[in-house]
Amino acid sequence: MEQYEPDRLTSARTAASRGGIRGGRASLSRRSLLRASAGGALTVGGIGALSACGIPAAGQAQGGTSAEDHSDKEKTVNFSNWPVYLDVDDSGKRHPTLDEFARQSGIKVKYTEDINDNGEFFGKIKPQLAAGQDTGRDLIIVTDWLAARLIRLGWVQKLDPANLPHAFANLSEQFRSPDWDPGRAYSYPWQGVSTVIAYNKKALDGIEVKSVSDLLDNPKLKGRVSFLSEMRDSVGMTLLDMGKDPARFTDDDYDAAIARLQKAVDKGQVRRFTGNDYTSDLTKGDIAACVAWGGDIVQLQEDSPDVDYIVPDAGWLSATDNLLIPNKARHKANAERLIDFYYQPRQAALLSAYVAFISPVDGAKEELARIDKEAADNPLIIPTKDMVAKSHSFRALSDKEEAAYEAKFAKLTGA
């Protein structure tokens, strides 16, 4: 295939100045929109509602259901994504990598930014999927915990490896076999999301922060610490600090982590639990240190030299946003070709240069270095081997666990 050479998408910083990263993702961060989804439609009320409205409970899946594939005759693919999660040109209206896919493949992409919240989107597509109907979408992107649920329900299709040669060859080892989709039979990562510790050097004024324990226990930081309002991120990082593996913890481990956080809340150590809005407090120095998302930190460092981060010795939390093909999609093969397109290192690099999250594609680092060497050397975008060795994933939860854990976390945060 020919390689697409844009008019020098010279750096992630250039993309940001065009209203992409900083004007969009930092102010309309995809991660900031997830709290309602994890704590709303799929928690206590939402899970019970699945069976109440005739939808089978997770775990009763019979496998994905295909429809007649019209890919050969209909050269189109309907792609639903989150806002500001794809490269754009100077006009803000065109997506260079999608244009290049259309040029190479002859397949037109109908691209829609209609995913604003995992739970809300699930509610939108649930009636059609439950009824065995086409959602009108050939390709969607959802966060790993919702991807796991859709797979368990049997509402997404198994992928054809024959249409995914680049994806199979270039998927980074770190992302190859999550517990909710062993071997990536149903999904491929779009981007990885890192959870680390961020801090404001000026606000710390010499105070050392190396771990979650420092956030929770150092009296010099009282009232100047924040955690995330996403249960998996805040509890996962606390579990790691306690020597527990987020991929294998028990109910007792979870309760101990909640108790540890509650103690810090009760003594005023934790200022608040936040979505993406922690970024403003961090840059101003109102928050001295916090649990944070790596993609946000990459963006903040463009304008805030006092902002930095550390990866605790105990490790960091890794999650993914994932590409899946819903049941009854009309253009499955076309969707698979689009997935595979983004697993070419050049295209992966162009995407990462814009969104500044973790690329799941081996070989993207070398291509990204041609666009922006600083970005290619940033472990929050291309993790080093040492950083990968410290990564951990939060295990998939049963419906019962999901409801119980979210209820306990909501009580902790006052949600």
Short mmCIF file of C-alpha atoms in Angstrom, two decimals:
data_model
loop_
_atom_site.label_atom_id
_atom_site.label_comp_id
_atom_site.label_asym_id
_atom_site.label_seq_id
_atom_site.Cartn_x
_atom_site.Cartn_y
_atom_site.Cartn_z
CA MET A 1 0.00 0.00 0.00
CA GLU A 2 1.08 3.57 -0.63
CA GLN A 3 1.94 5.57 2.43
CA TYR A 4 -0.10 8.66 3.18
CA GLU A 5 2.04 11.77 3.56
CA PRO A 6 -0.01 14.62 5.05
CA ASP A 7 1.00 18.25 4.72
CA ARG A 8 3.41 17.67 7.58
CA LEU A 9 1.30 16.91 10.59
CA THR A 10 4.46 18.03 12.28
CA SER A 11 3.70 17.27 15.89
CA ALA A 12 1.13 16.52 18.51
CA ARG A 13 1.55 20.13 19.60
CA THR A 14 0.68 21.37 16.12
CA ALA A 15 -2.42 19.22 16.11
CA ALA A 16 -3.35 20.60 19.50
CA SER A 17 -3.00 24.18 18.32
CA ARG A 18 -5.48 23.40 15.56
CA GLY A 19 -8.21 22.90 18.12
CA GLY A 20 -7.81 19.16 18.35
CA ILE A 21 -6.17 17.88 21.49
CA ARG A 22 -6.18 20.86 23.80
CA GLY A 23 -9.30 22.49 22.42
CA GLY A 24 -11.17 19.21 22.37
CA ARG A 25 -9.86 16.28 24.35
CA ALA A 26 -8.69 18.21 27.40
CA SER A 27 -11.93 20.15 27.61
CA LEU A 28 -14.17 17.34 26.34
CA SER A 29 -12.13 14.37 27.46
CA ARG A 30 -13.60 10.99 26.65
CA ARG A 31 -12.47 9.76 30.04
CA SER A 32 -14.39 12.52 31.82
CA LEU A 33 -17.64 11.17 30.41
CA LEU A 34 -17.45 7.66 31.80
CA ARG A 35 -18.47 8.06 35.41
CA ALA A 36 -22.18 8.07 34.67
CA SER A 37 -21.82 4.96 32.54
CA ALA A 38 -19.95 2.98 35.18
CA GLY A 39 -22.20 4.20 37.95
CA GLY A 40 -25.52 4.54 36.17
CA ALA A 41 -27.16 2.46 33.49
CA LEU A 42 -25.25 -0.71 34.27
CA THR A 43 -25.13 -0.63 38.05
CA VAL A 44 -27.76 -1.69 40.55
CA GLY A 45 -30.83 -0.61 38.60
CA GLY A 46 -29.47 -1.10 35.13
CA ILE A 47 -28.30 -4.67 35.59
CA GLY A 48 -31.60 -5.80 36.98
CA ALA A 49 -33.36 -4.02 34.16
CA LEU A 50 -31.66 -6.23 31.61
CA SER A 51 -33.64 -9.28 32.63
CA ALA A 52 -36.74 -7.27 33.46
CA CYS A 53 -37.08 -6.06 29.89
CA GLY A 54 -36.52 -9.49 28.42
CA ILE A 55 -32.81 -9.15 27.73
CA PRO A 56 -30.77 -12.21 28.73
CA ALA A 57 -28.36 -11.74 31.61
CA ALA A 58 -24.68 -11.63 30.77
CA GLY A 59 -23.17 -15.09 30.64
CA GLN A 60 -26.08 -16.56 28.66
CA ALA A 61 -24.61 -15.60 25.31
CA GLN A 62 -24.90 -17.94 22.34
CA GLY A 63 -22.21 -16.18 20.35
CA GLY A 64 -22.35 -13.28 17.93
CA THR A 65 -24.87 -13.27 15.11
CA SER A 66 -23.95 -12.26 11.59
CA ALA A 67 -26.20 -11.04 8.82
CA GLU A 68 -25.73 -11.31 5.09
CA ASP A 69 -22.56 -9.32 4.48
CA HIS A 70 -23.09 -6.68 1.79
CA SER A 71 -19.47 -5.52 1.79
CA ASP A 72 -18.75 -6.65 -1.77
CA LYS A 73 -21.68 -4.73 -3.25
CA GLU A 74 -21.91 -1.81 -0.82
CA LYS A 75 -18.55 -0.09 -0.53
CA THR A 76 -19.31 1.66 2.72
CA VAL A 77 -18.81 1.27 6.47
CA ASN A 78 -20.71 2.99 9.29
CA PHE A 79 -18.30 3.89 12.10
CA SER A 80 -19.39 5.27 15.50
CA ASN A 81 -16.76 6.86 17.76
CA TRP A 82 -16.34 9.26 20.67
CA PRO A 83 -15.95 13.01 20.06
CA VAL A 84 -12.44 14.25 19.29
CA TYR A 85 -10.97 10.74 19.10
CA LEU A 86 -9.67 10.84 15.52
CA ASP A 87 -7.26 13.06 13.61
CA VAL A 88 -8.68 16.12 11.82
CA ASP A 89 -7.28 18.57 9.28
CA ASP A 90 -6.88 22.35 9.56
CA SER A 91 -10.55 22.91 8.75
CA GLY A 92 -11.67 20.62 11.55
CA LYS A 93 -14.05 18.95 9.13
CA ARG A 94 -12.04 16.17 7.47
CA HIS A 95 -10.20 13.20 8.90
CA PRO A 96 -7.00 12.58 6.90
CA THR A 97 -6.57 8.93 7.88
CA LEU A 98 -10.19 8.09 6.99
CA ASP A 99 -9.74 9.86 3.67
CA GLU A 100 -6.65 7.79 3.03
CA PHE A 101 -8.50 4.57 3.90
CA ALA A 102 -11.20 5.49 1.39
CA ARG A 103 -8.57 6.26 -1.25
CA GLN A 104 -6.74 2.97 -0.75
CA SER A 105 -9.75 0.70 -0.32
CA GLY A 106 -12.53 2.34 -2.31
CA ILE A 107 -14.69 2.09 0.82
CA LYS A 108 -16.51 5.23 1.96
CA VAL A 109 -16.69 5.77 5.72
CA LYS A 110 -19.80 7.25 7.28
CA TYR A 111 -18.21 8.57 10.46
CA THR A 112 -20.36 9.62 13.42
CA GLU A 113 -19.26 10.95 16.80
CA ASP A 114 -22.31 9.69 18.65
CA ILE A 115 -20.75 7.93 21.66
CA ASN A 116 -20.67 10.31 24.62
CA ASP A 117 -21.03 7.86 27.48
CA ASN A 118 -20.73 4.07 27.64
CA GLY A 119 -23.99 3.58 29.53
CA GLU A 120 -25.92 6.02 27.39
CA PHE A 121 -24.65 4.39 24.19
CA PHE A 122 -25.47 0.94 25.53
CA GLY A 123 -29.01 2.12 26.14
CA LYS A 124 -29.16 3.44 22.60
CA ILE A 125 -28.16 0.19 20.87
CA LYS A 126 -29.62 -2.27 23.41
CA PRO A 127 -33.16 -2.52 21.97
CA GLN A 128 -31.95 -3.44 18.49
CA LEU A 129 -29.31 -5.88 19.69
CA ALA A 130 -31.70 -7.56 22.10
CA ALA A 131 -34.23 -7.95 19.29
CA GLY A 132 -31.64 -9.34 16.88
CA GLN A 133 -31.77 -6.26 14.66
CA ASP A 134 -29.17 -4.17 12.85
CA THR A 135 -28.08 -1.12 14.86
CA GLY A 136 -27.14 0.75 11.71
CA ARG A 137 -23.50 0.62 12.80
CA ASP A 138 -20.76 -1.60 11.42
CA LEU A 139 -18.05 -0.57 13.87
CA ILE A 140 -18.18 0.89 17.39
CA ILE A 141 -15.65 1.88 20.06
CA VAL A 142 -16.40 1.20 23.74
CA THR A 143 -14.32 0.88 26.88
CA ASP A 144 -13.11 -2.56 27.93
CA TRP A 145 -15.68 -3.23 30.66
CA LEU A 146 -18.57 -2.56 28.26
CA ALA A 147 -16.82 -4.51 25.51
CA ALA A 148 -16.69 -7.44 27.93
CA ARG A 149 -20.42 -7.14 28.60
CA LEU A 150 -21.34 -7.02 24.91
CA ILE A 151 -19.22 -10.11 24.26
CA ARG A 152 -20.83 -11.99 27.17
CA LEU A 153 -24.28 -11.07 25.91
CA GLY A 154 -23.38 -12.42 22.46
CA TRP A 155 -24.15 -9.08 20.82
CA VAL A 156 -20.95 -8.62 18.81
CA GLN A 157 -19.51 -10.69 15.99
CA LYS A 158 -16.42 -12.83 15.99
CA LEU A 159 -13.72 -11.32 13.81
CA ASP A 160 -12.27 -13.01 10.74
CA PRO A 161 -8.46 -13.21 11.09
CA ALA A 162 -8.12 -13.43 7.30
CA ASN A 163 -9.23 -9.80 7.07
CA LEU A 164 -6.90 -8.63 9.85
CA PRO A 165 -3.30 -9.44 8.82
CA HIS A 166 -1.80 -6.17 10.08
CA ALA A 167 -3.81 -6.26 13.29
CA PHE A 168 -2.78 -9.81 14.06
CA ALA A 169 0.87 -9.13 13.33
CA ASN A 170 1.22 -5.70 14.93
CA LEU A 171 -0.92 -5.82 18.08
CA SER A 172 1.37 -5.09 21.02
CA GLU A 173 1.87 -7.99 23.39
CA GLN A 174 0.53 -5.95 26.30
CA PHE A 175 -2.94 -5.91 24.73
CA ARG A 176 -3.13 -9.35 23.13
CA SER A 177 -5.23 -11.37 25.54
CA PRO A 178 -7.46 -9.58 28.08
CA ASP A 179 -9.40 -11.89 30.38
CA TRP A 180 -12.69 -10.75 28.84
CA ASP A 181 -11.62 -11.54 25.24
CA PRO A 182 -8.79 -14.09 25.20
CA GLY A 183 -6.85 -13.93 21.95
CA ARG A 184 -8.87 -10.92 20.79
CA ALA A 185 -11.50 -13.01 19.03
CA TYR A 186 -14.09 -10.23 19.13
CA SER A 187 -12.21 -6.97 19.64
CA TYR A 188 -9.10 -4.96 18.85
CA PRO A 189 -7.89 -1.95 20.86
CA TRP A 190 -8.32 1.50 19.43
CA GLN A 191 -6.17 3.22 22.07
CA GLY A 192 -4.80 2.37 25.49
CA VAL A 193 -5.47 4.51 28.56
CA SER A 194 -2.95 4.80 31.39
CA THR A 195 -3.68 5.72 35.00
CA VAL A 196 -0.67 7.15 36.85
CA ILE A 197 0.14 9.75 39.52
CA ALA A 198 0.43 13.37 38.39
CA TYR A 199 1.68 16.33 40.36
CA ASN A 200 2.39 20.04 40.22
CA LYS A 201 6.08 20.61 41.03
CA LYS A 202 5.53 24.17 42.21
CA ALA A 203 2.65 23.18 44.48
CA LEU A 204 4.62 20.30 46.00
CA ASP A 205 7.48 22.66 46.85
CA GLY A 206 9.92 19.85 47.57
CA ILE A 207 7.44 17.34 49.01
CA GLU A 208 8.26 13.88 47.63
CA VAL A 209 5.48 11.86 46.01
CA LYS A 210 6.29 8.38 44.79
CA SER A 211 3.22 6.29 45.60
CA VAL A 212 -0.49 6.21 46.32
CA SER A 213 0.47 5.86 49.98
CA ASP A 214 2.07 9.30 49.79
CA LEU A 215 -1.19 10.71 48.47
CA LEU A 216 -3.22 9.06 51.21
CA ASP A 217 -0.92 9.50 54.20
CA ASN A 218 1.41 12.49 53.89
CA PRO A 219 -0.06 15.20 56.16
CA LYS A 220 1.72 17.90 54.18
CA LEU A 221 -0.66 17.11 51.30
CA LYS A 222 -3.86 17.25 53.36
CA GLY A 223 -6.70 18.68 51.28
CA ARG A 224 -4.52 18.94 48.18
CA VAL A 225 -5.00 15.44 46.77
CA SER A 226 -7.64 14.14 44.37
CA PHE A 227 -8.64 10.73 43.08
CA LEU A 228 -10.70 9.84 40.04
CA SER A 229 -14.44 9.31 40.10
CA GLU A 230 -13.96 6.15 38.02
CA MET A 231 -14.08 3.21 40.38
CA ARG A 232 -11.66 1.03 38.46
CA ASP A 233 -8.97 3.71 38.33
CA SER A 234 -9.02 4.84 41.95
CA VAL A 235 -9.61 1.44 43.52
CA GLY A 236 -7.24 -0.25 41.09
CA MET A 237 -4.37 2.08 41.93
CA THR A 238 -5.09 1.65 45.64
CA LEU A 239 -5.11 -2.14 45.31
CA LEU A 240 -1.72 -2.00 43.61
CA ASP A 241 -0.36 0.18 46.41
CA MET A 242 -1.60 -2.43 48.90
CA GLY A 243 0.25 -5.20 47.06
CA LYS A 244 -2.88 -6.65 45.46
CA ASP A 245 -3.27 -7.46 41.78
CA PRO A 246 -6.30 -5.68 40.23
CA ALA A 247 -6.63 -8.63 37.88
CA ARG A 248 -7.08 -11.14 40.72
CA PHE A 249 -8.46 -9.39 43.80
CA THR A 250 -11.17 -10.74 46.11
CA ASP A 251 -14.20 -9.11 47.73
CA ASP A 252 -12.18 -8.70 50.91
CA ASP A 253 -9.37 -7.01 48.97
CA TYR A 254 -11.85 -4.61 47.43
CA ASP A 255 -13.39 -3.76 50.78
CA ALA A 256 -9.93 -3.14 52.24
CA ALA A 257 -9.12 -0.72 49.42
CA ILE A 258 -12.40 1.13 49.94
CA ALA A 259 -11.66 1.32 53.68
CA ARG A 260 -8.21 2.72 52.97
CA LEU A 261 -9.66 5.43 50.76
CA GLN A 262 -12.44 6.13 53.25
CA LYS A 263 -9.92 6.74 56.01
CA ALA A 264 -8.20 9.36 53.86
CA VAL A 265 -11.53 10.99 53.03
CA ASP A 266 -12.57 11.10 56.68
CA LYS A 267 -9.41 12.90 57.76
CA GLY A 268 -9.65 15.44 54.92
CA GLN A 269 -6.63 14.16 53.03
CA VAL A 270 -8.57 13.76 49.75
CA ARG A 271 -9.96 17.02 48.42
CA ARG A 272 -12.43 15.33 46.07
CA PHE A 273 -13.08 12.63 43.48
CA THR A 274 -13.13 14.09 39.98
CA GLY A 275 -13.65 13.43 36.34
CA ASN A 276 -11.45 15.24 33.85
CA ASP A 277 -11.95 18.49 35.76
CA TYR A 278 -8.96 17.69 37.98
CA THR A 279 -6.81 19.11 35.19
CA SER A 280 -7.71 22.70 36.02
CA ASP A 281 -6.99 22.26 39.74
CA LEU A 282 -3.69 20.56 38.94
CA THR A 283 -2.41 23.26 36.61
CA LYS A 284 -3.40 26.01 39.06
CA GLY A 285 -1.74 24.17 41.95
CA ASP A 286 -4.94 23.81 44.00
CA ILE A 287 -4.27 20.08 43.68
CA ALA A 288 -0.64 19.22 44.44
CA ALA A 289 -0.84 15.55 43.41
CA CYS A 290 -3.51 13.19 42.13
CA VAL A 291 -4.41 9.98 40.37
CA ALA A 292 -4.63 11.00 36.71
CA TRP A 293 -5.01 9.81 33.13
CA GLY A 294 -1.83 9.79 31.08
CA GLY A 295 -3.39 11.29 27.97
CA ASP A 296 -4.47 14.33 29.96
CA ILE A 297 -0.96 14.80 31.32
CA VAL A 298 0.56 14.76 27.83
CA GLN A 299 -1.84 17.53 26.86
CA LEU A 300 -1.35 19.57 30.03
CA GLN A 301 2.43 19.54 29.75
CA GLU A 302 2.19 21.49 26.50
CA ASP A 303 1.24 24.64 28.42
CA SER A 304 2.02 23.76 32.05
CA PRO A 305 5.72 23.06 32.67
CA ASP A 306 5.08 22.47 36.38
CA VAL A 307 2.90 19.42 35.64
CA ASP A 308 4.66 16.06 35.65
CA TYR A 309 3.91 12.44 36.52
CA ILE A 310 5.38 9.31 38.04
CA VAL A 311 4.73 5.62 37.55
CA PRO A 312 4.70 4.14 41.07
CA ASP A 313 6.95 1.18 41.78
CA ALA A 314 3.76 -0.74 42.60
CA GLY A 315 2.60 -0.25 39.00
CA TRP A 316 0.01 1.57 36.94
CA LEU A 317 -3.42 0.75 35.57
CA SER A 318 -3.98 0.08 31.88
CA ALA A 319 -7.36 0.05 30.13
CA THR A 320 -8.44 0.09 26.49
CA ASP A 321 -11.08 1.49 24.20
CA ASN A 322 -11.99 -1.22 21.75
CA LEU A 323 -13.25 -1.70 18.21
CA LEU A 324 -16.14 -4.17 17.88
CA ILE A 325 -18.60 -5.16 15.16
CA PRO A 326 -22.22 -5.38 16.39
CA ASN A 327 -24.48 -8.26 15.47
CA LYS A 328 -26.33 -7.94 12.16
CA ALA A 329 -23.90 -5.32 10.82
CA ARG A 330 -24.31 -5.12 7.03
CA HIS A 331 -20.64 -4.48 6.23
CA LYS A 332 -18.59 -6.76 8.45
CA ALA A 333 -15.72 -7.32 6.02
CA ASN A 334 -15.46 -3.59 5.33
CA ALA A 335 -15.34 -2.91 9.07
CA GLU A 336 -12.57 -5.47 9.47
CA ARG A 337 -10.61 -3.79 6.70
CA LEU A 338 -10.93 -0.47 8.55
CA ILE A 339 -9.70 -2.06 11.80
CA ASP A 340 -6.75 -3.54 9.94
CA PHE A 341 -5.95 -0.20 8.29
CA TYR A 342 -5.28 1.39 11.68
CA TYR A 343 -2.87 -1.40 12.57
CA GLN A 344 -0.45 -0.24 9.91
CA PRO A 345 2.24 1.55 11.93
CA ARG A 346 2.05 4.72 9.82
CA GLN A 347 -1.67 5.15 10.37
CA ALA A 348 -1.35 4.26 14.05
CA ALA A 349 1.31 6.95 14.43
CA LEU A 350 -0.82 9.62 12.75
CA LEU A 351 -3.67 8.74 15.12
CA SER A 352 -1.45 8.79 18.21
CA ALA A 353 0.10 12.12 17.21
CA TYR A 354 -3.35 13.61 17.45
CA VAL A 355 -5.07 11.88 20.38
CA ALA A 356 -1.95 11.41 22.60
CA PHE A 357 -3.06 8.14 24.19
CA ILE A 358 -1.24 4.80 24.16
CA SER A 359 -0.82 3.22 20.75
CA PRO A 360 -1.51 -0.54 20.77
CA VAL A 361 0.47 -1.01 17.55
CA ASP A 362 4.01 -2.38 17.38
CA GLY A 363 6.06 -0.27 14.98
CA ALA A 364 4.12 2.93 15.68
CA LYS A 365 7.05 4.38 17.65
CA GLU A 366 9.36 4.51 14.64
CA GLU A 367 6.68 6.11 12.47
CA LEU A 368 5.69 8.56 15.19
CA ALA A 369 9.34 9.64 15.51
CA ARG A 370 9.11 10.95 11.93
CA ILE A 371 6.16 13.12 12.96
CA ASP A 372 7.29 14.14 16.45
CA LYS A 373 10.29 12.52 18.12
CA GLU A 374 9.36 13.92 21.52
CA ALA A 375 5.96 12.24 21.33
CA ALA A 376 7.56 8.98 20.20
CA ASP A 377 9.84 9.07 23.25
CA ASN A 378 6.97 9.76 25.64
CA PRO A 379 6.14 6.56 27.58
CA LEU A 380 2.57 7.80 28.08
CA ILE A 381 2.12 7.40 24.32
CA ILE A 382 4.60 4.61 23.53
CA PRO A 383 5.33 2.77 26.80
CA THR A 384 8.86 1.52 27.38
CA LYS A 385 9.52 -2.13 28.19
CA ASP A 386 10.04 -1.21 31.82
CA MET A 387 6.74 0.63 31.92
CA VAL A 388 4.89 -2.21 30.21
CA ALA A 389 6.26 -4.57 32.85
CA LYS A 390 4.53 -2.45 35.52
CA SER A 391 1.14 -2.34 33.80
CA HIS A 392 -1.92 -4.01 35.29
CA SER A 393 -5.52 -4.38 34.16
CA PHE A 394 -8.64 -4.33 36.29
CA ARG A 395 -10.32 -7.71 35.97
CA ALA A 396 -13.70 -8.24 34.35
CA LEU A 397 -16.58 -8.16 36.83
CA SER A 398 -19.74 -10.21 37.05
CA ASP A 399 -23.04 -8.36 37.11
CA LYS A 400 -23.34 -9.01 40.85
CA GLU A 401 -19.84 -7.69 41.52
CA GLU A 402 -20.42 -4.66 39.30
CA ALA A 403 -23.51 -3.65 41.26
CA ALA A 404 -21.97 -4.25 44.69
CA TYR A 405 -18.65 -2.59 43.95
CA GLU A 406 -20.14 0.49 42.32
CA ALA A 407 -22.58 0.94 45.21
CA LYS A 408 -19.71 0.88 47.73
CA PHE A 409 -17.66 3.29 45.65
CA ALA A 410 -20.62 5.65 45.24
CA LYS A 411 -21.02 5.73 49.03
CA LEU A 412 -17.31 6.55 49.37
CA THR A 413 -17.42 9.40 46.88
CA GLY A 414 -20.81 10.74 47.91
CA ALA A 415 -22.20 10.22 44.45
#
